[in-house]
mmCIF file of C-alpha atoms in Angstrom:
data_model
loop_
_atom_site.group_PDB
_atom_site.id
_atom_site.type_symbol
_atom_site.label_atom_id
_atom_site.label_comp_id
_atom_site.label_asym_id
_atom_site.label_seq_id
_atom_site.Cartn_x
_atom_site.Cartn_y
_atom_site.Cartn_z
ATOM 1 C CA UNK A 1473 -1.106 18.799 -9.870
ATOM 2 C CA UNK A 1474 -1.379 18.057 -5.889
ATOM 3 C CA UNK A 1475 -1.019 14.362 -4.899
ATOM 4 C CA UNK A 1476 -2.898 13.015 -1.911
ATOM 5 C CA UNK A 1477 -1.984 14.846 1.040
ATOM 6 C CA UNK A 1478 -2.454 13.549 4.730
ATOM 7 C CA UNK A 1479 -2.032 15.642 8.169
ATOM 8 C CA UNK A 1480 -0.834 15.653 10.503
ATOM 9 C CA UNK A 1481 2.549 13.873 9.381
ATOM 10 C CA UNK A 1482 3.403 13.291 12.929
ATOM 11 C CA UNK A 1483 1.107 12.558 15.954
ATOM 12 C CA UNK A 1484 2.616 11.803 19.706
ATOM 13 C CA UNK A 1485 -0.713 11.062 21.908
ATOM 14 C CA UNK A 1486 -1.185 9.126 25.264
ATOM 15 C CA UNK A 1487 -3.184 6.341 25.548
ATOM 16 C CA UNK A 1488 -6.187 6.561 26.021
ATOM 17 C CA UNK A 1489 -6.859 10.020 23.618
ATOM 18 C CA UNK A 1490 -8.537 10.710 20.818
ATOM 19 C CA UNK A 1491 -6.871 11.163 17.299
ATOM 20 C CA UNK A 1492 -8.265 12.283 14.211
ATOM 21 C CA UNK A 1493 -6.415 12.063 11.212
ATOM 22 C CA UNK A 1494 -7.025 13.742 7.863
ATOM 23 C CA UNK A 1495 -6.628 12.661 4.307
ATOM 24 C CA UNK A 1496 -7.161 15.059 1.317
ATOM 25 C CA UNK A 1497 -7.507 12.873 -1.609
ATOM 26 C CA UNK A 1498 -6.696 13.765 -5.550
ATOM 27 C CA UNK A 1499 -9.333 15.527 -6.990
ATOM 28 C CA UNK A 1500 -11.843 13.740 -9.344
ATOM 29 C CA UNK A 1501 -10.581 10.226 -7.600
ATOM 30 C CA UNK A 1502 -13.613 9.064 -6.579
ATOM 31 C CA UNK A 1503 -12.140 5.737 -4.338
ATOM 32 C CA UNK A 1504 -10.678 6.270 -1.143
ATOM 33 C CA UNK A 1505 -8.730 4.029 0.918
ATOM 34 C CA UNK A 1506 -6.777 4.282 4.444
ATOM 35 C CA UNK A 1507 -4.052 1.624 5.282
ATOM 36 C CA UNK A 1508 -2.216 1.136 8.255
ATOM 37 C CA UNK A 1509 1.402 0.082 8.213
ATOM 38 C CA UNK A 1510 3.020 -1.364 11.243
ATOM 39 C CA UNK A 1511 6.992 -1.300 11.441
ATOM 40 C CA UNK A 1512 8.698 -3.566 9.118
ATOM 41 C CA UNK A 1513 5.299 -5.162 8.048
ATOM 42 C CA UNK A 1514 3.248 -4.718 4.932
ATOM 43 C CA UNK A 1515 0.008 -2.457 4.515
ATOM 44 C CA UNK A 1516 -2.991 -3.445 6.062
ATOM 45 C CA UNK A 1517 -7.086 -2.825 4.656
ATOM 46 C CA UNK A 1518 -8.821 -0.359 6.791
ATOM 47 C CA UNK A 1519 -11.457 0.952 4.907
ATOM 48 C CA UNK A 1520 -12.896 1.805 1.343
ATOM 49 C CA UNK A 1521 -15.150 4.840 0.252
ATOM 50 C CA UNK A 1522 -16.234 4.724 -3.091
ATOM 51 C CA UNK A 1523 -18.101 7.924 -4.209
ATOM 52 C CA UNK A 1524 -21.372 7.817 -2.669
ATOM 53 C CA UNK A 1525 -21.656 4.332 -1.448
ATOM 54 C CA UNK A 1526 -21.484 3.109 2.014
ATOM 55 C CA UNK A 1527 -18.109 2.352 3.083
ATOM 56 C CA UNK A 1528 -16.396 -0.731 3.346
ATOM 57 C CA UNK A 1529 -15.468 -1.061 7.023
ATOM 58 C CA UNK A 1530 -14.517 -4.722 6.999
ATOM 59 C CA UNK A 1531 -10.923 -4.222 7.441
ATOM 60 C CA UNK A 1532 -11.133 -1.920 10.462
ATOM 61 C CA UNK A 1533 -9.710 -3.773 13.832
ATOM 62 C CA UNK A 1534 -12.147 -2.822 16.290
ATOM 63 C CA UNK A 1535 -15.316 -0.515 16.995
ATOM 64 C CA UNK A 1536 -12.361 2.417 18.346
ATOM 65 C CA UNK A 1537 -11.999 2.999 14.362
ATOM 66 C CA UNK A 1538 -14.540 5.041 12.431
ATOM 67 C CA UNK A 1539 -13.590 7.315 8.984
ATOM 68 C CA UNK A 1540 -15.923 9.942 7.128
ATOM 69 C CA UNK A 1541 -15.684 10.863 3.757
ATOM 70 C CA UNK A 1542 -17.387 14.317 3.488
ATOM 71 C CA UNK A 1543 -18.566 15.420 -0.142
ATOM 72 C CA UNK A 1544 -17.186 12.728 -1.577
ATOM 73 C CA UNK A 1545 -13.507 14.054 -1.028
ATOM 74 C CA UNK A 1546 -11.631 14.700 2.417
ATOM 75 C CA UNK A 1547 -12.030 11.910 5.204
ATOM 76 C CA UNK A 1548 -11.340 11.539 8.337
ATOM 77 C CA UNK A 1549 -10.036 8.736 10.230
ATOM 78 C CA UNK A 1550 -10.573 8.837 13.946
ATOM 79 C CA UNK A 1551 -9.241 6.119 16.799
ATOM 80 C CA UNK A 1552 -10.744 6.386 19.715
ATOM 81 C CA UNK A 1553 -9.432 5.841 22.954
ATOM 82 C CA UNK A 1554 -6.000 4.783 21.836
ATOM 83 C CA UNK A 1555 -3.808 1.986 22.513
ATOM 84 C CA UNK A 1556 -0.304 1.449 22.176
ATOM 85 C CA UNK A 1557 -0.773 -1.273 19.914
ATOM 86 C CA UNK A 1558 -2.290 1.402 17.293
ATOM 87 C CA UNK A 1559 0.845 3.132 16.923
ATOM 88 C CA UNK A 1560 1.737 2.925 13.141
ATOM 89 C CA UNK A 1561 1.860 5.183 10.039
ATOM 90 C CA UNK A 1562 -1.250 5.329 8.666
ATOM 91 C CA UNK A 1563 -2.002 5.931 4.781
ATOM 92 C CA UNK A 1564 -4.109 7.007 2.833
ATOM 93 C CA UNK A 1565 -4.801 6.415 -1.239
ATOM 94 C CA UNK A 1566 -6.892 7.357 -3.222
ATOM 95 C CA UNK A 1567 -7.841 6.511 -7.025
ATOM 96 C CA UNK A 1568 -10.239 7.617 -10.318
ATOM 97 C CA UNK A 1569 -12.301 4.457 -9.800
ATOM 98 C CA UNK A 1570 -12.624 1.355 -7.535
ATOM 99 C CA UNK A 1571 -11.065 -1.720 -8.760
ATOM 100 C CA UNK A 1572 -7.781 -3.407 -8.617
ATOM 101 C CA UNK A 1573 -7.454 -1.816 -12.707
ATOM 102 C CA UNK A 1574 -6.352 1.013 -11.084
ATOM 103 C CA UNK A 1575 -2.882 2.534 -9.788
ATOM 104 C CA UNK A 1576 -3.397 3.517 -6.282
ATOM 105 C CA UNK A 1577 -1.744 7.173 -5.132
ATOM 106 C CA UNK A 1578 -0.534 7.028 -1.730
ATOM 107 C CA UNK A 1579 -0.274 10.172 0.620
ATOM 108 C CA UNK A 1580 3.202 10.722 2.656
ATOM 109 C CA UNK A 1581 1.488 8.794 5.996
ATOM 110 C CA UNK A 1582 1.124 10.063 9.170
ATOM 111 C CA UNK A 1583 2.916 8.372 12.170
ATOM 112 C CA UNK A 1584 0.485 7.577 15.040
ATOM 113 C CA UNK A 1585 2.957 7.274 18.327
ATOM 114 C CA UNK A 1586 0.500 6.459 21.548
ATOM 115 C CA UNK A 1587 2.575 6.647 24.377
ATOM 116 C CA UNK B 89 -5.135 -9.591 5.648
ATOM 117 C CA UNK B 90 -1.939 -9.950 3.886
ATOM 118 C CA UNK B 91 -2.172 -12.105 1.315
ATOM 119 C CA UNK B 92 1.269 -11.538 -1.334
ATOM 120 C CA UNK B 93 4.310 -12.385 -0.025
ATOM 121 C CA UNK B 94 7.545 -11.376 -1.270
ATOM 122 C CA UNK B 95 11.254 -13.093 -1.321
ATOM 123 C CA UNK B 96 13.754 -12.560 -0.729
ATOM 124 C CA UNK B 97 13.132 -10.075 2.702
ATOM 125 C CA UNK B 98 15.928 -8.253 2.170
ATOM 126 C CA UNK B 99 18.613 -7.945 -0.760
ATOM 127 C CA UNK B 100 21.882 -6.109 -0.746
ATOM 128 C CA UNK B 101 23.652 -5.700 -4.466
ATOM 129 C CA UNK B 102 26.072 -3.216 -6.207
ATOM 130 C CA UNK B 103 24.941 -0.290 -8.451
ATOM 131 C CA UNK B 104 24.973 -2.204 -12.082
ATOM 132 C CA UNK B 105 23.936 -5.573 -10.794
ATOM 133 C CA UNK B 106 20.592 -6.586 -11.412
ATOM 134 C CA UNK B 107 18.034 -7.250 -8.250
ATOM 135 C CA UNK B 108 14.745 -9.275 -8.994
ATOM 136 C CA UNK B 109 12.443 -9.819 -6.230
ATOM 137 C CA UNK B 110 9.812 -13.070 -5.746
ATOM 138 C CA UNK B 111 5.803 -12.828 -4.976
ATOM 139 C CA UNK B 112 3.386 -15.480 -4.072
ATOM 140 C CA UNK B 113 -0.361 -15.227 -3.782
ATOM 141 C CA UNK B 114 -2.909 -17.947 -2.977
ATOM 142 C CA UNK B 115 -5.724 -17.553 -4.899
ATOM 143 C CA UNK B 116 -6.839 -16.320 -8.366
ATOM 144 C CA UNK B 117 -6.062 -12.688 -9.270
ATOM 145 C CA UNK B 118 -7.580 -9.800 -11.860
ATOM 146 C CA UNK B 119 -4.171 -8.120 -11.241
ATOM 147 C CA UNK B 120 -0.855 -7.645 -9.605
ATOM 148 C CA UNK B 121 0.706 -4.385 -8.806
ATOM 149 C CA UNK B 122 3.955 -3.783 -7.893
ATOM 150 C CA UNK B 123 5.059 -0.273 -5.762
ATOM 151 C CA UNK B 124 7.954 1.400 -4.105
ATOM 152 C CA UNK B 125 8.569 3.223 -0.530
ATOM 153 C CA UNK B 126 10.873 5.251 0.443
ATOM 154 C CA UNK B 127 11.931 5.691 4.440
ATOM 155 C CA UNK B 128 8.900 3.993 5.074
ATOM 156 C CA UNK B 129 6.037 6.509 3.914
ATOM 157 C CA UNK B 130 3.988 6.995 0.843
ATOM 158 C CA UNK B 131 4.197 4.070 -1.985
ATOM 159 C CA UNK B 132 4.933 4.903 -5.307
ATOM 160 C CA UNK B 133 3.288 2.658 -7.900
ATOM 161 C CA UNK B 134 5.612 1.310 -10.564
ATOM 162 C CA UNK B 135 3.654 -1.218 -12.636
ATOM 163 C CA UNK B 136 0.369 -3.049 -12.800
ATOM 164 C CA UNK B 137 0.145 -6.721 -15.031
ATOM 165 C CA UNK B 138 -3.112 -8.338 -15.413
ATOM 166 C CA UNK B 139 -4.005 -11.801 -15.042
ATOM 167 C CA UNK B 140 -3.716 -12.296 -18.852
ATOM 168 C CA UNK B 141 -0.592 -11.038 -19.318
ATOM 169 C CA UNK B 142 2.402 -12.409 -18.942
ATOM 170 C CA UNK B 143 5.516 -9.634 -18.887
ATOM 171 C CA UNK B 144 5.422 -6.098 -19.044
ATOM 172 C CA UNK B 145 8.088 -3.550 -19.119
ATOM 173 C CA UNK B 146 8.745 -0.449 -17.523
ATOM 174 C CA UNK B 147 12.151 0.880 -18.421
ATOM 175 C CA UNK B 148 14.981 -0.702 -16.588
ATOM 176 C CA UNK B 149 11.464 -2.557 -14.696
ATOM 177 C CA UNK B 150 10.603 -5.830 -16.232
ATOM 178 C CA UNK B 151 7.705 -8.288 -14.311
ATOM 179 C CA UNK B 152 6.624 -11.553 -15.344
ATOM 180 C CA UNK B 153 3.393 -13.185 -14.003
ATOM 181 C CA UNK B 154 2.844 -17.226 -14.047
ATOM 182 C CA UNK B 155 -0.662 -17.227 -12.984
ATOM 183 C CA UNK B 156 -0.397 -20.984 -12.938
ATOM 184 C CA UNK B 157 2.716 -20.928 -10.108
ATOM 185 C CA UNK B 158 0.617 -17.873 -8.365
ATOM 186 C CA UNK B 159 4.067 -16.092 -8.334
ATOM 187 C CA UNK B 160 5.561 -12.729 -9.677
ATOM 188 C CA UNK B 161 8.688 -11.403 -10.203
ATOM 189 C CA UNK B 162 10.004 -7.825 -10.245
ATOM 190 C CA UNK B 163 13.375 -7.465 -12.103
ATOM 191 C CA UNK B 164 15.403 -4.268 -11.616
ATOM 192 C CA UNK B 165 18.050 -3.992 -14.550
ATOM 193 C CA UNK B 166 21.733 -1.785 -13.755
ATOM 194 C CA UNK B 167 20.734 -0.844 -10.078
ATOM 195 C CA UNK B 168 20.880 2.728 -9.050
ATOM 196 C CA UNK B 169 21.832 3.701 -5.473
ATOM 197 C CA UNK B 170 18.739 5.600 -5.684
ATOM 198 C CA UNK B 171 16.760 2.141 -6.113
ATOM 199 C CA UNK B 172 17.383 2.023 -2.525
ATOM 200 C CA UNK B 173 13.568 1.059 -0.787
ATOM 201 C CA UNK B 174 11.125 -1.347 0.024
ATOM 202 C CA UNK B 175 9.416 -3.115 -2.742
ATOM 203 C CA UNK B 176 5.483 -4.114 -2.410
ATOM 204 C CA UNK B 177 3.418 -6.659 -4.740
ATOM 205 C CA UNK B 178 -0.170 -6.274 -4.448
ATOM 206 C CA UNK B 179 -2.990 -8.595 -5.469
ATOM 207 C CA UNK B 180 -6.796 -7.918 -5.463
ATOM 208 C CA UNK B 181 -7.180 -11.823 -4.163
ATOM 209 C CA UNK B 182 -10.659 -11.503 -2.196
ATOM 210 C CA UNK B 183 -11.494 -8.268 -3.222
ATOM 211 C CA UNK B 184 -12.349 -6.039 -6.185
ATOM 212 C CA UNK B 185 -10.837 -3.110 -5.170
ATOM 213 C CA UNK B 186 -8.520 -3.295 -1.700
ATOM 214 C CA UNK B 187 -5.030 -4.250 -2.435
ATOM 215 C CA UNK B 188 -3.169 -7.146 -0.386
ATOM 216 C CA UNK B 189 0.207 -6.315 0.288
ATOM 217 C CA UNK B 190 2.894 -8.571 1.254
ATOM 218 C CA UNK B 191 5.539 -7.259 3.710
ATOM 219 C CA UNK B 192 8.015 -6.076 1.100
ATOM 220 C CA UNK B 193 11.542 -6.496 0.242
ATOM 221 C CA UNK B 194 14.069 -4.540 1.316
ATOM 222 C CA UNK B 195 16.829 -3.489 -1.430
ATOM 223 C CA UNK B 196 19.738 -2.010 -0.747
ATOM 224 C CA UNK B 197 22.322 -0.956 -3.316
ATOM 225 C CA UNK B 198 25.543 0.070 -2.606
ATOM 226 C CA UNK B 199 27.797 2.422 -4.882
#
């Protein structure tokens, strides 16, 4: 079957722009996460969605980041007015419940470049 | 934030030697996962021990968890060139659900 797909793989923007970035999850997971990964550094918490609850936003680094999860399956992360410092390749997993219990399945990223 | 670290940073062996990689957490844990990435993209997960276990095994994988030392260790038996990546632990300290990740090891393993 399909693993978690993200797109696009690569973005080049200037600061300043808009991005939206999109993150098709495995179907029947039901959790949803997006991590960011700077270079050479570990994964950092963005954000949670677990079927129809409200999302957990606490890791999110400023009011410039906001994700949807429509019909409990794609999401969207958006950055608003980008920075330089939000280069990074952002991730997205996904999982059949919430909980650390479960494996996580990682999409292939896609590589924010603000210019 | 990050809360698992792992040691050594980076490790360089031959294919056949065996590579084990170090994680510390700082609080108490439900579970610790361990994953792979390649060239810096998607993680792969390779194995998940709970907080009541103690090793598990995984093929040529083997992890032990002292819950009492708050550490982990990942043991890669006769190293493949293919082994090649960056090596994650993840804890659920704080959380129920988001994973901490440390910043990873880097293996390398030469033919």
């Amino acid at each position: 079957g399909a693993g978690v797909s993200q797109s696009p793989s690569n973005k080049v923007t200037e600061k300043g722009k808009d991005v939206e970035l999109r993150c098709d999850p495995i179907s029947g997971h039901t959790a949803l996460y997006w991590y960011r990964q700077s270079l050479g550094q570990g994964l950092e918490f963005l954000i949670y969605f677990q079927g129809n609850s409200a999302p957990d936003k606490s890791g999110l680094p400023s009011d410039r980041f906001s994700a949807e999860r429509t019909g409990g399956s794609v999401s969207t992360l958006t950055i608003q007015r980008t920075q330089q410092e939000d280069s990074a390749v952002y991730l997205c997993a996904s999982s059949w419940t919430s909980g650390s219990r479960d494996e996580q399945f990682f999409g292939p990223g896609t590589r924010l470049t603000v210019l | 934030s990050q809360q698992g670290e792992e040691d050594p940073q980076a490790l360089s062996i031959q294919e056949g030697e065996n590579a084990t990689m170090n994680c510390s957490y700082k609080t108490s844990i439900n579970n610790l996962q361990w994953y792979r990435q390649n060239s810096g993209r998607g993680l792969v997960h390779l194995i998940l021990i709970r907080s009541n276990e103690r090793e598990k095994h995984s093929g040529r994988l083997r992890v032990t968890l002292d819950t009492s030392k708050k550490s982990s260790s990942l043991l890669i038996t006769a190293s493949r060139a293919a082994d090649t990546a960056s090596y994650f632990c993840a804890t659920d300290e704080n959380s129920g659900y988001a994973l901490n990740f440390g910043k990873g090891t880097s293996l390398l393993v030469t033919p």
